[in-house]
């Protein structure tokens, strides 16, 4: 008997990318359309929520049409609509949620609200067809730094998280401080290639009572203090050295926490997810650390690390199989917790 094809139309508008995708049976991406607003927000040095919402409302229909077209399907072929409903910017999320509801209502299709971080984690399923839970996942994005034990599809246990800034946020703030601008992560990575990672020692923060929690505000302040002291002493600031030294400090902590969590819980597989996981130094360091410790390492391609809707389609598929259905009262939840329904 031929297996039923489940095609999910997924929508993601939680921050500054308007994205839609058609995903077949959870792991096959038929289309992945992303309209980025980065150029627009760069003018302001970061994401302006009001502008993001307005841009989403302008782009959402053409982006969905393009996703259906590229997938060579119509709404008649779609089994369910999945949409990010949190966490994120409330006005931005509302555009995607309202759109998803309208389509689901008009076409009498199931509506599935997806947690944005569950989406980032599920991005790993797309190119790693053999990856199945349980596994450990380090989620590092602009808004989140979480160490998550993925016990099963849709079952998450948070072992550690940041007490202050997220890893991506620290990249963005340090980039601004050293004059690299927005978005900071890719710019720091690029500048760091020309720099000496041992030029300046920045602290590797430990959070006393919890071995898996993170803190990045200290390293950010250390960079700012270093810049100020250079200015006072009239020492030239070498952007590339600061970028490389800062990146090394953050990456070392991310790797050591993730590896010790994997080892102590006996996890045989470790995945990374979120915008910062496209960082080459983090990937290579994690690959090497996993190899040394006999752990299988997984990561998505860069395009699936930053915000996209294919990851929401992958997560939406497993939620669909688990029977998750949301009603017409689905709302945007800006501070939605992982594992909440
Ligand atoms: O997952 P994402 O696209 O959006 C959120 O859900 O937050 O992550 C965006 C974050 C930004 O802070 C950006 O600076 C960071 O990911 N990022 C990077 C790199 N590419 C993006 N950080 C370090 N290295 C990169 N190559
Ligand atoms: Zn994200």
PDB file of N, CA and C in Angstrom, residues 174 177-178 188 196-206 215-230 237-253:
ATOM      1  N   UNK A 174      28.317  42.935  20.493  1.00  0.00           N
ATOM      2  CA  UNK A 174      29.768  43.135  20.356  1.00  0.00           C
ATOM      3  C   UNK A 174      30.085  43.671  18.955  1.00  0.00           C
ATOM      4  N   UNK A 177      29.510  47.247  19.006  1.00  0.00           N
ATOM      5  CA  UNK A 177      30.524  47.957  19.796  1.00  0.00           C
ATOM      6  C   UNK A 177      31.842  48.119  19.038  1.00  0.00           C
ATOM      7  N   UNK A 178      32.162  47.145  18.192  1.00  0.00           N
ATOM      8  CA  UNK A 178      33.446  47.274  17.478  1.00  0.00           C
ATOM      9  C   UNK A 178      33.247  47.814  16.058  1.00  0.00           C
ATOM     10  N   UNK A 188      30.998  39.177  12.595  1.00  0.00           N
ATOM     11  CA  UNK A 188      32.079  38.806  13.522  1.00  0.00           C
ATOM     12  C   UNK A 188      32.824  37.600  12.976  1.00  0.00           C
ATOM     13  N   UNK A 196      43.569  37.201  15.418  1.00  0.00           N
ATOM     14  CA  UNK A 196      44.211  36.242  16.313  1.00  0.00           C
ATOM     15  C   UNK A 196      43.278  35.996  17.503  1.00  0.00           C
ATOM     16  N   UNK A 197      42.812  34.750  17.624  1.00  0.00           N
ATOM     17  CA  UNK A 197      41.835  34.429  18.672  1.00  0.00           C
ATOM     18  C   UNK A 197      42.455  34.435  20.067  1.00  0.00           C
ATOM     19  N   UNK A 198      43.786  34.460  20.141  1.00  0.00           N
ATOM     20  CA  UNK A 198      44.448  34.504  21.451  1.00  0.00           C
ATOM     21  C   UNK A 198      44.998  35.896  21.771  1.00  0.00           C
ATOM     22  N   UNK A 199      44.604  36.899  20.987  1.00  0.00           N
ATOM     23  CA  UNK A 199      45.130  38.259  21.187  1.00  0.00           C
ATOM     24  C   UNK A 199      44.669  38.847  22.525  1.00  0.00           C
ATOM     25  N   UNK A 200      43.392  38.628  22.863  1.00  0.00           N
ATOM     26  CA  UNK A 200      42.847  39.169  24.113  1.00  0.00           C
ATOM     27  C   UNK A 200      42.121  38.027  24.821  1.00  0.00           C
ATOM     28  N   UNK A 201      42.293  37.934  26.153  1.00  0.00           N
ATOM     29  CA  UNK A 201      41.560  36.884  26.864  1.00  0.00           C
ATOM     30  C   UNK A 201      40.279  37.470  27.443  1.00  0.00           C
ATOM     31  N   UNK A 202      39.141  36.977  26.981  1.00  0.00           N
ATOM     32  CA  UNK A 202      37.851  37.382  27.543  1.00  0.00           C
ATOM     33  C   UNK A 202      37.328  36.241  28.423  1.00  0.00           C
ATOM     34  N   UNK A 203      36.625  36.581  29.527  1.00  0.00           N
ATOM     35  CA  UNK A 203      36.223  35.543  30.482  1.00  0.00           C
ATOM     36  C   UNK A 203      35.235  34.519  29.915  1.00  0.00           C
ATOM     37  N   UNK A 204      35.374  33.270  30.380  1.00  0.00           N
ATOM     38  CA  UNK A 204      34.424  32.205  30.044  1.00  0.00           C
ATOM     39  C   UNK A 204      33.510  32.083  31.265  1.00  0.00           C
ATOM     40  N   UNK A 205      32.327  32.634  31.155  1.00  0.00           N
ATOM     41  CA  UNK A 205      31.483  32.742  32.358  1.00  0.00           C
ATOM     42  C   UNK A 205      30.971  31.383  32.827  1.00  0.00           C
ATOM     43  N   UNK A 206      31.011  31.186  34.150  1.00  0.00           N
ATOM     44  CA  UNK A 206      30.414  29.992  34.751  1.00  0.00           C
ATOM     45  C   UNK A 206      29.255  30.472  35.622  1.00  0.00           C
ATOM     46  N   UNK A 215      25.875  32.446  30.635  1.00  0.00           N
ATOM     47  CA  UNK A 215      25.787  33.888  30.874  1.00  0.00           C
ATOM     48  C   UNK A 215      26.739  34.562  29.900  1.00  0.00           C
ATOM     49  N   UNK A 216      26.211  35.452  29.081  1.00  0.00           N
ATOM     50  CA  UNK A 216      27.062  36.114  28.081  1.00  0.00           C
ATOM     51  C   UNK A 216      27.180  37.615  28.294  1.00  0.00           C
ATOM     52  N   UNK A 217      26.520  38.145  29.335  1.00  0.00           N
ATOM     53  CA  UNK A 217      26.622  39.599  29.519  1.00  0.00           C
ATOM     54  C   UNK A 217      28.021  39.964  30.013  1.00  0.00           C
ATOM     55  N   UNK A 218      28.677  39.046  30.755  1.00  0.00           N
ATOM     56  CA  UNK A 218      30.024  39.303  31.279  1.00  0.00           C
ATOM     57  C   UNK A 218      31.049  39.456  30.163  1.00  0.00           C
ATOM     58  N   UNK A 219      30.999  38.562  29.181  1.00  0.00           N
ATOM     59  CA  UNK A 219      31.980  38.625  28.094  1.00  0.00           C
ATOM     60  C   UNK A 219      31.720  39.876  27.241  1.00  0.00           C
ATOM     61  N   UNK A 220      30.440  40.214  27.089  1.00  0.00           N
ATOM     62  CA  UNK A 220      30.100  41.430  26.337  1.00  0.00           C
ATOM     63  C   UNK A 220      30.681  42.667  27.059  1.00  0.00           C
ATOM     64  N   UNK A 221      30.490  42.734  28.397  1.00  0.00           N
ATOM     65  CA  UNK A 221      31.029  43.870  29.169  1.00  0.00           C
ATOM     66  C   UNK A 221      32.548  43.883  29.109  1.00  0.00           C
ATOM     67  N   UNK A 222      33.169  42.692  29.136  1.00  0.00           N
ATOM     68  CA  UNK A 222      34.635  42.623  29.089  1.00  0.00           C
ATOM     69  C   UNK A 222      35.148  43.210  27.767  1.00  0.00           C
ATOM     70  N   UNK A 223      34.410  42.952  26.677  1.00  0.00           N
ATOM     71  CA  UNK A 223      34.814  43.524  25.380  1.00  0.00           C
ATOM     72  C   UNK A 223      34.697  45.049  25.439  1.00  0.00           C
ATOM     73  N   UNK A 224      33.580  45.537  25.988  1.00  0.00           N
ATOM     74  CA  UNK A 224      33.378  46.993  26.071  1.00  0.00           C
ATOM     75  C   UNK A 224      34.458  47.637  26.939  1.00  0.00           C
ATOM     76  N   UNK A 225      34.780  46.996  28.084  1.00  0.00           N
ATOM     77  CA  UNK A 225      35.836  47.533  28.961  1.00  0.00           C
ATOM     78  C   UNK A 225      37.179  47.546  28.261  1.00  0.00           C
ATOM     79  N   UNK A 226      37.457  46.485  27.519  1.00  0.00           N
ATOM     80  CA  UNK A 226      38.736  46.393  26.794  1.00  0.00           C
ATOM     81  C   UNK A 226      38.838  47.542  25.786  1.00  0.00           C
ATOM     82  N   UNK A 227      37.745  47.787  25.056  1.00  0.00           N
ATOM     83  CA  UNK A 227      37.760  48.867  24.053  1.00  0.00           C
ATOM     84  C   UNK A 227      38.001  50.219  24.737  1.00  0.00           C
ATOM     85  N   UNK A 228      37.284  50.429  25.864  1.00  0.00           N
ATOM     86  CA  UNK A 228      37.463  51.709  26.593  1.00  0.00           C
ATOM     87  C   UNK A 228      38.883  51.879  27.087  1.00  0.00           C
ATOM     88  N   UNK A 229      39.453  50.784  27.638  1.00  0.00           N
ATOM     89  CA  UNK A 229      40.812  50.926  28.180  1.00  0.00           C
ATOM     90  C   UNK A 229      41.824  51.160  27.056  1.00  0.00           C
ATOM     91  N   UNK A 230      41.597  50.564  25.883  1.00  0.00           N
ATOM     92  CA  UNK A 230      42.481  50.830  24.733  1.00  0.00           C
ATOM     93  C   UNK A 230      42.403  52.305  24.358  1.00  0.00           C
ATOM     94  N   UNK A 237      42.677  49.831  18.326  1.00  0.00           N
ATOM     95  CA  UNK A 237      41.765  48.679  18.479  1.00  0.00           C
ATOM     96  C   UNK A 237      41.819  47.835  17.208  1.00  0.00           C
ATOM     97  N   UNK A 238      42.193  46.570  17.368  1.00  0.00           N
ATOM     98  CA  UNK A 238      42.254  45.695  16.189  1.00  0.00           C
ATOM     99  C   UNK A 238      40.952  44.885  16.143  1.00  0.00           C
ATOM    100  N   UNK A 239      40.065  45.349  15.265  1.00  0.00           N
ATOM    101  CA  UNK A 239      38.715  44.770  15.146  1.00  0.00           C
ATOM    102  C   UNK A 239      38.753  43.239  14.977  1.00  0.00           C
ATOM    103  N   UNK A 240      39.613  42.766  14.076  1.00  0.00           N
ATOM    104  CA  UNK A 240      39.671  41.332  13.775  1.00  0.00           C
ATOM    105  C   UNK A 240      40.108  40.516  14.989  1.00  0.00           C
ATOM    106  N   UNK A 241      41.067  41.036  15.773  1.00  0.00           N
ATOM    107  CA  UNK A 241      41.543  40.326  16.969  1.00  0.00           C
ATOM    108  C   UNK A 241      40.450  40.258  18.035  1.00  0.00           C
ATOM    109  N   UNK A 242      39.748  41.377  18.201  1.00  0.00           N
ATOM    110  CA  UNK A 242      38.668  41.374  19.206  1.00  0.00           C
ATOM    111  C   UNK A 242      37.573  40.393  18.762  1.00  0.00           C
ATOM    112  N   UNK A 243      37.214  40.450  17.484  1.00  0.00           N
ATOM    113  CA  UNK A 243      36.172  39.548  16.970  1.00  0.00           C
ATOM    114  C   UNK A 243      36.573  38.083  17.193  1.00  0.00           C
ATOM    115  N   UNK A 244      37.822  37.743  16.847  1.00  0.00           N
ATOM    116  CA  UNK A 244      38.285  36.351  16.976  1.00  0.00           C
ATOM    117  C   UNK A 244      38.360  35.920  18.443  1.00  0.00           C
ATOM    118  N   UNK A 245      38.839  36.812  19.314  1.00  0.00           N
ATOM    119  CA  UNK A 245      38.981  36.470  20.734  1.00  0.00           C
ATOM    120  C   UNK A 245      37.611  36.316  21.401  1.00  0.00           C
ATOM    121  N   UNK A 246      36.684  37.213  21.046  1.00  0.00           N
ATOM    122  CA  UNK A 246      35.326  37.135  21.591  1.00  0.00           C
ATOM    123  C   UNK A 246      34.644  35.839  21.108  1.00  0.00           C
ATOM    124  N   UNK A 247      34.752  35.574  19.814  1.00  0.00           N
ATOM    125  CA  UNK A 247      34.123  34.379  19.246  1.00  0.00           C
ATOM    126  C   UNK A 247      34.640  33.114  19.928  1.00  0.00           C
ATOM    127  N   UNK A 248      35.957  33.095  20.171  1.00  0.00           N
ATOM    128  CA  UNK A 248      36.558  31.925  20.820  1.00  0.00           C
ATOM    129  C   UNK A 248      35.982  31.737  22.227  1.00  0.00           C
ATOM    130  N   UNK A 249      35.851  32.855  22.965  1.00  0.00           N
ATOM    131  CA  UNK A 249      35.331  32.771  24.342  1.00  0.00           C
ATOM    132  C   UNK A 249      33.915  32.199  24.355  1.00  0.00           C
ATOM    133  N   UNK A 250      33.068  32.666  23.438  1.00  0.00           N
ATOM    134  CA  UNK A 250      31.669  32.202  23.413  1.00  0.00           C
ATOM    135  C   UNK A 250      31.597  30.740  22.956  1.00  0.00           C
ATOM    136  N   UNK A 251      32.322  30.442  21.878  1.00  0.00           N
ATOM    137  CA  UNK A 251      32.264  29.095  21.304  1.00  0.00           C
ATOM    138  C   UNK A 251      32.775  28.042  22.299  1.00  0.00           C
ATOM    139  N   UNK A 252      33.845  28.366  23.019  1.00  0.00           N
ATOM    140  CA  UNK A 252      34.402  27.412  24.000  1.00  0.00           C
ATOM    141  C   UNK A 252      33.374  27.025  25.054  1.00  0.00           C
ATOM    142  N   UNK A 253      32.645  28.035  25.549  1.00  0.00           N
ATOM    143  CA  UNK A 253      31.632  27.766  26.582  1.00  0.00           C
ATOM    144  C   UNK A 253      30.486  26.924  26.006  1.00  0.00           C
TER     145      UNK A 253
END
